[in-house]
XYZ file of C-alpha atoms in Angstrom:
624
model
C -15.585 42.222 -58.255
C -12.745 40.895 -56.081
C -9.303 40.738 -57.617
C -8.588 37.568 -59.512
C -5.303 36.211 -60.829
C -5.174 34.189 -64.039
C -4.344 30.613 -63.009
C -2.464 29.673 -66.204
C -1.341 26.185 -67.172
C 0.238 24.155 -64.409
C 1.915 20.844 -65.190
C 1.664 19.916 -61.514
C -2.150 20.052 -61.774
C -2.010 17.401 -64.472
C 0.238 15.449 -62.109
C -2.356 15.948 -59.380
C -4.917 14.370 -61.711
C -2.665 11.300 -61.713
C -2.716 11.364 -57.910
C -6.520 11.331 -58.169
C -6.957 8.562 -60.748
C -4.304 6.064 -59.625
C -5.839 5.426 -56.155
C -9.293 5.043 -57.719
C -8.057 2.433 -60.198
C -6.080 0.648 -57.485
C -9.062 0.623 -55.126
C -11.357 -0.823 -57.768
C -8.876 -3.466 -58.914
C -7.073 -4.269 -55.646
C -9.140 -2.784 -52.787
C -7.076 -4.329 -49.993
C -3.959 -2.532 -51.242
C -5.518 0.923 -51.021
C -8.728 0.852 -48.936
C -9.376 4.588 -49.247
C -8.554 4.893 -52.932
C -12.078 6.057 -53.692
C -11.182 9.481 -52.229
C -9.441 10.154 -55.528
C -12.853 11.248 -56.785
C -12.869 14.007 -54.156
C -9.437 15.103 -55.381
C -10.912 15.359 -58.885
C -13.772 17.505 -57.584
C -11.415 20.067 -56.038
C -9.272 20.170 -59.186
C -12.349 20.615 -61.378
C -13.702 23.407 -59.209
C -10.342 25.169 -59.347
C -9.787 24.912 -63.087
C -13.298 25.599 -64.322
C -13.813 28.496 -61.899
C -10.463 29.962 -62.893
C -11.534 30.014 -66.544
C -14.975 31.490 -65.796
C -13.693 34.131 -63.390
C -10.913 35.223 -65.751
C -13.358 35.642 -68.625
C -15.877 37.452 -66.430
C -13.086 39.747 -65.261
C -12.170 40.576 -68.868
C -15.796 40.781 -70.011
C -15.310 37.956 -72.529
C -17.413 35.248 -70.881
C -20.111 33.699 -73.071
C -22.328 30.771 -72.160
C -22.389 29.339 -75.692
C -18.596 29.228 -75.898
C -18.345 27.855 -72.362
C -20.749 24.972 -72.999
C -19.107 24.246 -76.379
C -15.785 23.814 -74.575
C -17.457 21.423 -72.111
C -18.911 19.383 -74.979
C -15.543 19.052 -76.701
C -13.905 18.085 -73.395
C -16.471 15.600 -72.048
C -18.398 14.079 -74.957
C -15.752 12.373 -77.150
C -14.369 9.849 -74.648
C -17.750 9.391 -72.995
C -19.428 8.572 -76.297
C -16.774 5.970 -77.145
C -17.050 4.253 -73.746
C -20.864 4.287 -73.677
C -21.217 2.856 -77.179
C -18.551 0.211 -76.563
C -20.265 -0.786 -73.316
C -23.595 -1.124 -75.119
C -22.097 -3.462 -77.728
C -20.282 -5.476 -75.045
C -23.461 -5.777 -73.002
C -25.400 -6.920 -76.074
C -23.137 -9.956 -76.439
C -22.370 -10.642 -72.794
C -25.373 -9.839 -70.603
C -28.710 -11.502 -69.973
C -31.899 -9.433 -70.422
C -32.259 -8.095 -66.867
C -28.539 -7.239 -66.743
C -28.645 -5.581 -70.173
C -31.805 -3.708 -69.249
C -30.088 -2.233 -66.191
C -26.925 -1.441 -68.154
C -28.932 0.420 -70.776
C -30.707 2.442 -68.112
C -27.333 3.474 -66.746
C -25.969 4.250 -70.231
C -28.967 6.485 -70.921
C -28.555 8.181 -67.547
C -24.830 8.616 -68.191
C -25.503 10.199 -71.575
C -27.911 12.615 -69.886
C -25.448 13.262 -67.020
C -27.929 12.107 -64.382
C -26.302 8.761 -63.515
C -25.978 9.818 -59.887
C -29.753 10.302 -59.648
C -30.464 6.966 -61.341
C -28.096 5.148 -58.999
C -29.463 7.001 -55.980
C -32.900 5.538 -56.701
C -31.448 2.019 -56.755
C -29.814 2.108 -53.340
C -31.247 -0.750 -51.334
C -30.182 -3.834 -49.438
C -30.993 -6.237 -52.270
C -29.744 -4.046 -55.068
C -27.185 -5.648 -57.354
C -23.544 -5.671 -56.327
C -21.425 -2.760 -57.491
C -19.216 -5.116 -59.524
C -22.175 -5.975 -61.782
C -22.827 -2.335 -62.789
C -20.367 -1.311 -65.518
C -21.593 2.303 -65.492
C -21.555 2.778 -61.724
C -18.604 5.165 -61.860
C -20.533 7.683 -63.958
C -22.202 9.022 -60.819
C -19.229 11.362 -60.292
C -19.378 12.614 -63.877
C -23.043 13.425 -63.303
C -22.169 15.480 -60.219
C -19.464 17.378 -62.094
C -21.629 18.124 -65.120
C -24.503 19.321 -62.946
C -22.026 21.667 -61.290
C -20.691 22.789 -64.677
C -24.220 23.687 -65.786
C -25.285 25.646 -62.705
C -22.017 27.188 -61.516
C -21.319 29.595 -64.408
C -24.883 30.859 -64.219
C -24.467 31.556 -60.500
C -21.151 33.377 -60.975
C -22.481 35.352 -63.942
C -25.560 36.410 -61.955
C -23.359 37.384 -59.006
C -21.216 39.610 -61.218
C -24.286 41.235 -62.786
C -25.686 41.882 -59.309
C -22.312 43.315 -58.203
C -22.206 40.781 -55.381
C -18.981 39.866 -53.651
C -17.817 36.717 -55.419
C -15.887 35.396 -52.457
C -18.994 35.700 -50.298
C -21.094 33.892 -52.906
C -18.596 31.029 -53.175
C -18.237 30.781 -49.399
C -22.009 30.685 -48.996
C -22.322 27.847 -51.508
C -19.487 26.013 -49.779
C -20.987 26.451 -46.315
C -24.504 25.368 -47.305
C -23.231 22.285 -49.123
C -20.849 21.336 -46.310
C -23.636 21.625 -43.747
C -25.906 19.492 -45.930
C -23.130 16.938 -46.347
C -22.601 16.608 -42.591
C -26.329 16.357 -41.928
C -27.123 13.876 -44.719
C -24.285 11.496 -43.882
C -25.038 11.748 -40.173
C -28.686 10.929 -40.918
C -27.678 7.420 -42.024
C -28.878 7.806 -45.618
C -26.645 5.855 -48.048
C -28.356 7.629 -50.956
C -26.656 10.857 -49.935
C -23.416 9.497 -51.412
C -24.809 10.215 -54.895
C -26.282 13.636 -54.138
C -24.651 16.633 -55.823
C -25.545 18.740 -52.782
C -23.117 16.855 -50.548
C -20.246 17.378 -53.018
C -20.646 21.007 -54.128
C -18.496 22.181 -51.201
C -15.576 20.187 -52.614
C -15.883 21.871 -56.008
C -16.450 25.214 -54.275
C -13.205 24.723 -52.342
C -11.399 24.664 -55.678
C -13.401 27.671 -56.832
C -12.379 29.591 -53.723
C -8.725 28.897 -54.494
C -9.198 30.126 -58.056
C -11.003 33.274 -56.916
C -8.147 34.070 -54.560
C -5.569 33.385 -57.247
C -3.998 30.713 -55.032
C -1.081 28.858 -56.575
C -1.320 30.790 -59.829
C 1.187 30.075 -62.586
C 2.737 32.503 -65.000
C 4.885 35.633 -64.783
C 3.130 36.908 -61.667
C 3.237 33.611 -59.845
C 4.771 33.498 -56.364
C 8.291 32.136 -56.137
C 9.446 29.136 -54.171
C 9.565 29.472 -50.407
C 9.950 27.289 -47.346
C 6.339 27.984 -46.402
C 5.030 26.780 -49.750
C 7.215 23.682 -49.555
C 5.670 22.944 -46.165
C 2.159 23.384 -47.573
C 2.871 20.871 -50.309
C 4.348 18.318 -47.896
C 1.380 18.596 -45.519
C -1.023 18.341 -48.460
C 0.682 15.232 -49.768
C 0.664 13.681 -46.269
C -3.084 14.268 -45.960
C -3.715 12.548 -49.295
C -1.550 9.565 -48.387
C -3.312 9.282 -45.038
C -6.723 9.438 -46.693
C -6.100 6.622 -49.165
C -4.537 4.374 -46.521
C -6.692 5.041 -43.447
C -10.202 5.731 -44.779
C -12.170 2.693 -45.934
C -15.549 1.896 -47.466
C -17.094 0.867 -44.139
C -16.807 4.413 -42.792
C -19.556 6.996 -43.388
C -18.559 9.028 -46.427
C -18.259 11.774 -47.527
C -19.115 13.417 -44.163
C -16.304 15.071 -42.237
C -13.771 12.494 -43.467
C -13.916 13.955 -46.972
C -12.292 17.084 -45.551
C -8.993 15.172 -45.366
C -8.468 14.600 -49.132
C -10.122 17.944 -49.924
C -7.764 19.809 -47.604
C -4.776 17.878 -48.946
C -5.672 18.752 -52.529
C -6.324 22.392 -51.653
C -2.945 22.718 -49.950
C -1.124 21.235 -52.949
C -2.917 23.612 -55.327
C -2.318 26.600 -53.048
C 1.356 25.744 -52.651
C 1.919 26.549 -56.311
C 3.920 24.887 -59.088
C 7.273 25.738 -57.508
C 6.621 24.006 -54.180
C 8.673 20.949 -53.239
C 6.153 18.150 -53.894
C 4.631 19.933 -56.865
C 7.853 20.465 -58.791
C 9.552 17.164 -57.900
C 6.636 14.694 -57.891
C 3.537 16.170 -59.522
C 5.366 17.847 -62.422
C 7.271 14.653 -63.190
C 6.664 13.793 -66.881
C 5.265 10.356 -66.013
C 2.739 11.849 -63.586
C 1.807 14.545 -66.097
C 1.333 11.911 -68.795
C -0.992 9.854 -66.597
C -2.859 13.017 -65.674
C -3.427 13.849 -69.340
C -5.230 10.528 -69.877
C -6.907 10.507 -66.454
C -10.397 11.264 -67.785
C -10.569 8.444 -70.375
C -8.749 6.176 -67.900
C -11.487 6.838 -65.348
C -14.153 6.092 -67.953
C -12.542 2.856 -69.181
C -11.218 1.154 -66.072
C -14.465 0.330 -64.277
C -16.421 -1.120 -67.229
C -13.461 -3.383 -68.015
C -13.230 -4.599 -64.404
C -16.998 -5.022 -64.168
C -17.432 -6.928 -67.440
C -14.483 -9.147 -66.481
C -16.107 -9.871 -63.137
C -19.435 -10.749 -64.748
C -18.047 -12.802 -67.626
C -15.026 -14.583 -66.250
C -16.049 -15.117 -62.614
C -12.363 -15.278 -61.842
C -12.198 -11.502 -61.547
C -10.997 -12.008 -57.982
C -7.755 -13.327 -59.455
C -5.026 -10.666 -59.595
C -4.069 -11.640 -63.140
C -7.545 -10.925 -64.531
C -7.776 -7.590 -62.763
C -4.243 -6.692 -63.744
C -5.005 -7.375 -67.405
C -8.162 -5.250 -67.175
C -6.181 -2.352 -65.708
C -3.488 -2.684 -68.392
C -6.187 -2.654 -71.087
C -7.718 0.445 -69.467
C -4.415 2.318 -69.723
C -4.005 1.309 -73.366
C -7.548 2.283 -74.314
C -7.282 5.531 -72.354
C -4.155 6.567 -74.263
C -5.706 5.608 -77.614
C -8.896 7.518 -76.779
C -6.926 10.604 -75.755
C -4.633 10.455 -78.799
C -7.072 9.552 -81.574
C -10.442 10.816 -80.299
C -10.064 13.539 -77.689
C -7.211 15.573 -79.149
C -8.481 15.742 -82.750
C -11.976 16.774 -81.655
C -10.800 19.274 -79.034
C -7.859 20.851 -80.818
C -7.849 19.625 -84.430
C -9.437 20.923 -87.608
C -12.808 19.480 -86.650
C -13.107 21.348 -83.362
C -15.443 24.061 -84.728
C -17.923 21.590 -86.209
C -17.492 18.909 -83.549
C -20.015 20.266 -81.052
C -23.288 19.551 -82.896
C -21.995 16.185 -84.091
C -20.900 15.140 -80.600
C -24.184 16.296 -79.085
C -26.182 14.389 -81.681
C -24.081 11.262 -81.171
C -24.554 11.284 -77.418
C -28.299 11.840 -77.793
C -28.428 8.889 -80.208
C -26.477 6.635 -77.838
C -28.690 7.596 -74.928
C -31.840 7.155 -77.010
C -30.898 3.670 -78.223
C -30.005 2.644 -74.675
C -33.268 4.008 -73.283
C -35.293 2.211 -75.953
C -33.442 -1.026 -75.147
C -34.215 -0.562 -71.473
C -37.888 -0.075 -72.264
C -37.747 -3.242 -74.381
C -36.651 -5.187 -71.254
C -33.108 -5.703 -72.456
C -34.180 -7.321 -75.745
C -34.904 -10.830 -74.408
C -34.965 -12.205 -77.964
C -31.141 -12.115 -77.903
C -31.131 -15.014 -75.405
C -31.775 -18.621 -76.490
C -35.164 -19.926 -75.412
C -33.715 -23.080 -73.829
C -32.736 -21.393 -70.530
C -35.757 -22.912 -68.810
C -37.041 -19.530 -67.673
C -33.948 -18.892 -65.564
C -32.872 -15.805 -67.533
C -36.098 -13.971 -66.649
C -36.704 -15.458 -63.170
C -37.447 -13.066 -60.295
C -37.745 -13.709 -56.569
C -39.932 -11.698 -54.198
C -38.386 -11.440 -50.733
C -41.221 -9.530 -49.080
C -43.522 -12.413 -47.992
C -40.672 -14.750 -47.042
C -38.917 -12.082 -44.961
C -42.060 -10.372 -43.561
C -40.639 -7.147 -44.938
C -41.749 -3.879 -43.374
C -42.952 -5.576 -40.201
C -40.343 -8.015 -38.908
C -37.625 -7.260 -41.434
C -36.901 -3.536 -41.568
C -35.267 -1.830 -44.520
C -36.120 1.615 -43.161
C -34.072 1.506 -39.995
C -36.392 2.668 -37.217
C -36.761 0.427 -34.168
C -40.318 1.693 -33.651
C -41.300 0.244 -37.048
C -41.302 -3.343 -35.799
C -44.774 -4.830 -35.770
C -46.120 -7.847 -33.912
C -43.389 -10.313 -34.784
C -44.239 -13.200 -32.438
C -45.945 -16.027 -34.296
C -48.311 -17.154 -32.870
C -48.627 -14.243 -30.425
C -50.269 -16.267 -27.639
C -48.121 -17.846 -24.940
C -47.444 -21.482 -25.570
C -44.511 -23.673 -26.519
C -40.933 -22.613 -26.028
C -40.147 -19.497 -28.034
C -37.419 -19.363 -30.690
C -36.155 -15.799 -31.176
C -34.541 -14.902 -34.554
C -32.242 -11.855 -34.458
C -29.977 -10.366 -37.137
C -29.932 -8.881 -40.612
C -31.249 -10.222 -43.931
C -29.252 -13.425 -43.383
C -31.430 -13.978 -40.341
C -34.611 -12.949 -42.165
C -34.011 -15.434 -44.966
C -34.066 -18.253 -42.378
C -37.531 -17.376 -41.108
C -39.452 -19.322 -43.749
C -37.460 -22.469 -42.924
C -37.497 -22.037 -39.150
C -41.227 -21.376 -39.099
C -41.878 -24.937 -40.267
C -39.626 -26.361 -37.527
C -40.394 -24.175 -34.501
C -43.893 -24.159 -32.992
C -43.500 -20.561 -31.839
C -41.250 -17.936 -33.458
C -40.209 -14.331 -32.854
C -38.430 -12.503 -35.677
C -36.679 -9.152 -35.217
C -34.403 -8.472 -38.170
C -33.147 -5.345 -39.936
C -31.235 -4.888 -43.177
C -27.510 -4.443 -42.745
C -27.699 -4.808 -38.952
C -25.762 -7.797 -37.571
C -26.822 -8.701 -34.005
C -23.769 -7.060 -32.466
C -24.371 -4.961 -29.375
C -22.221 -1.934 -28.533
C -21.214 -1.632 -32.188
C -21.665 1.152 -34.743
C -21.946 0.457 -38.454
C -20.968 3.251 -40.823
C -23.979 4.092 -42.982
C -26.167 1.901 -40.736
C -25.902 4.280 -37.800
C -29.321 3.258 -36.438
C -28.242 -0.376 -36.047
C -26.960 0.274 -32.539
C -30.336 1.630 -31.412
C -32.213 -1.155 -33.189
C -30.085 -3.862 -31.584
C -30.631 -2.335 -28.142
C -34.381 -2.280 -28.775
C -34.348 -5.903 -29.945
C -32.501 -6.944 -26.783
C -35.144 -5.227 -24.658
C -37.908 -7.158 -26.436
C -35.934 -10.360 -26.111
C -35.573 -9.929 -22.339
C -39.339 -9.350 -21.991
C -40.223 -12.379 -24.117
C -37.716 -14.694 -22.338
C -37.158 -17.098 -25.255
C -35.797 -20.592 -24.814
C -33.580 -20.363 -27.919
C -32.036 -17.341 -29.629
C -30.834 -17.740 -33.207
C -28.236 -15.175 -34.277
C -27.506 -14.868 -37.992
C -25.921 -12.255 -40.223
C -23.906 -11.603 -43.324
C -20.752 -12.176 -41.315
C -17.574 -10.418 -42.349
C -14.070 -10.581 -40.978
C -14.317 -7.163 -39.385
C -17.487 -7.753 -37.359
C -18.106 -11.347 -36.241
C -15.409 -11.139 -33.566
C -17.572 -8.510 -31.865
C -20.121 -11.161 -30.896
C -18.694 -11.148 -27.366
C -20.979 -8.349 -26.148
C -24.108 -10.014 -27.538
C -23.285 -13.471 -26.177
C -22.501 -11.976 -22.774
C -25.790 -10.033 -22.736
C -27.763 -13.184 -23.611
C -25.997 -15.062 -20.830
C -26.947 -12.328 -18.344
C -30.542 -12.529 -19.629
C -30.603 -16.225 -18.768
C -31.241 -17.502 -22.301
C -30.875 -21.303 -22.089
C -29.621 -21.827 -25.661
C -27.917 -19.512 -28.134
C -27.399 -20.703 -31.719
C -25.037 -18.763 -34.013
C -25.638 -19.478 -37.701
C -22.449 -19.199 -39.752
C -22.063 -17.825 -43.261
C -23.897 -19.216 -46.261
C -22.006 -19.897 -49.510
C -21.449 -16.718 -51.498
C -21.363 -16.466 -55.278
C -19.425 -13.839 -57.170
C -22.578 -12.904 -59.077
C -26.213 -13.950 -58.610
C -26.541 -17.749 -58.578
C -29.025 -17.816 -61.515
C -26.425 -16.050 -63.662
C -23.698 -18.419 -62.446
C -25.809 -21.359 -63.664
C -26.631 -19.710 -66.979
C -22.986 -18.951 -67.701
C -21.862 -22.384 -66.528
C -24.338 -24.080 -68.866
C -23.350 -21.798 -71.753
C -19.637 -22.520 -71.423
C -20.032 -26.262 -70.763
C -22.870 -26.922 -73.209
C -24.607 -28.931 -70.490
C -27.404 -28.735 -67.955
C -27.418 -26.722 -64.767
C -25.131 -28.470 -62.256
C -26.574 -29.618 -58.954
C -23.274 -28.682 -57.301
C -20.403 -26.514 -58.476
C -17.486 -24.530 -57.123
C -17.277 -22.351 -60.227
C -18.211 -18.793 -59.352
C -17.939 -19.300 -55.584
C -16.328 -16.711 -53.348
C -13.363 -18.542 -51.865
C -13.099 -16.918 -48.446
C -16.312 -18.329 -46.921
C -14.819 -21.689 -45.965
C -12.036 -19.942 -44.056
C -14.525 -17.663 -42.298
C -16.730 -20.626 -41.358
C -13.733 -22.521 -39.980
C -12.667 -19.546 -37.819
C -16.106 -18.798 -36.351
C -16.879 -22.248 -34.962
C -14.277 -22.402 -32.134
C -14.852 -18.736 -31.314
C -18.583 -19.259 -30.678
C -18.236 -22.575 -28.868
C -15.575 -21.167 -26.524
C -18.170 -18.624 -25.395
C -20.922 -21.108 -24.670
C -22.853 -20.812 -27.922
C -23.941 -23.491 -30.366
C -22.452 -23.023 -33.827
C -24.185 -24.347 -36.933
C -22.804 -24.127 -40.463
C -25.005 -23.587 -43.535
C -21.763 -23.764 -45.510
C -21.214 -27.337 -44.304
C -24.880 -28.153 -44.970
C -24.696 -26.962 -48.577
C -21.108 -27.618 -49.645
C -18.782 -30.599 -49.952
C -15.734 -31.555 -52.003
C -17.793 -31.381 -55.225
C -18.890 -27.793 -54.628
C -21.990 -26.130 -53.213
C -25.602 -27.129 -53.776
C -27.295 -24.882 -56.335
C -30.824 -26.280 -56.505
C -33.165 -28.843 -54.966
C -35.695 -29.883 -57.578
C -36.308 -28.181 -60.931
C -34.705 -24.886 -61.912
C -35.587 -22.100 -61.276
C -38.172 -22.844 -58.568
C -35.783 -25.123 -56.696
C -32.859 -22.662 -56.502
C -31.073 -22.503 -53.160
C -30.085 -18.839 -53.529
C -31.777 -16.069 -55.507
C -28.849 -13.629 -55.627
C -25.249 -13.936 -54.509
C -25.835 -14.906 -50.881
C -29.501 -14.889 -49.803
C -31.455 -18.124 -49.456
C -34.801 -18.767 -51.092
C -37.596 -20.456 -49.121
C -36.411 -23.746 -50.663
C -32.840 -23.019 -49.583
C -33.828 -21.959 -46.060
C -36.008 -25.048 -45.597
C -33.198 -27.307 -46.792
C -30.658 -25.675 -44.448
C -32.989 -25.795 -41.410
C -33.816 -29.436 -42.049
C -30.198 -30.479 -42.665
C -28.910 -28.681 -39.574
C -31.861 -29.831 -37.411
C -32.560 -26.245 -36.391
C -33.604 -24.814 -34.008
């Protein structure tokens, strides 16, 4: 077995936990202030790999390692705060959420209690899946990854020692395989890979490699301060600052970009407790204090922000988010002081393990039973007019799988010209789901239609899109079909965002070269902070009235500004701009339904039109 140095307690590691948690909280509460704050999770992974591997390797070295004791320590560390947050979230969801929302929450609580939340969330990844802000347990994916590592890793190291294998080689092999898988999976344009433990093991193994080498060890044998170690800490800190400021959610991740925060964390750990940044910043008592409560703070902050978003619908306001963050810090300290510490270090520590295990099983079991009971619909008053249980099927309206692709392969397009025979002037619909949702309305107004749409792929040529890497190829293939079909009118529509609509230049220029007589750019539709049916339910509940025909409550405020900016841009380039926002909204708010609820709803989620909504927009705007 290779030599190993006992890591010992390091106050700067607790401070490094603060460096991990603070960007995550800031990103979730104020994403514009710290666009790459989510990389704090990767910092946690390296720290966890370092600390847990240091403990295991030290005990294996001394011959004192035992699986029962190891797992008991994990139970006392992980279960207390998790049990409190899961049970509190269940009670909150009972009072706050409608059946489908509560059903989903309970599935995630059960998965969190079983430490498989990452797998449950991986199965939900899809273009029409609910927004992240409506999933209070979304953050438990990282806890699932860590716990899966904690279960397998000691077994691997123990087996390696028994087989007299070189531990450094074993750790390096695990790191290399996981890193290769990470690069392949992210490069393969699979958003589900974000939740896979296989793409994150290399980050934990990086910490393990540091522990195996005795890097940055504390204690009597620890290396003294030196200029070289000071430089390591400064470079490490610079990498972390760069990661949180320059990486953003639109970039493929983890992929190679995750190497930046991982390398920064590794350098800070390797520099040792006496290095410049470590001793002056990380070991600062305030940073250490935040680090001590970092685990319960991570557990509390996202449910509070998510429930505030769902309930208040003013969660975009800084005051609401600020209050949620302040409450998270208070609850985190109380959980650490009155729950974690007594059960980990107090008189109850020896009998806590079976009780904690039983409690978590009970919480998970109740949540699973509630999920199977469809979120206990009897909790909701019957006078919701069916809106609380209403579902909308996009497949027939979008021509999913044929003319609207969710699996992004250009070759998957079917015969999407309707009718296929030559005849009247052809209208060609191109874009993402915000183009697909117009098809049902356009089909009633255009004698002959072509629809080539793909989820998450705006009709922007010469543009790459993060996790939608195939969009570039798909858009090139759509342009080829368009040139062959020679349509009279091309309708471009997408879920426009500030960072992409200005790239329409290349597409408009290509359509001009193709000789398309008329190009229509459809602007953004109104966007609701949560699904429109839930906006109406909560509006009626708080006002004691009926569902409003128009309202501005729950609207995302930036759409009017975006609509106003796009119009002159498109018209200056020879296109025709039409505004669904203007068709649906006025000074009284935006139209929510035409006819009875729920069948007359304009939108079925936060920003996708129903057939009724699409027909109304097409008719009002006189499209095509």
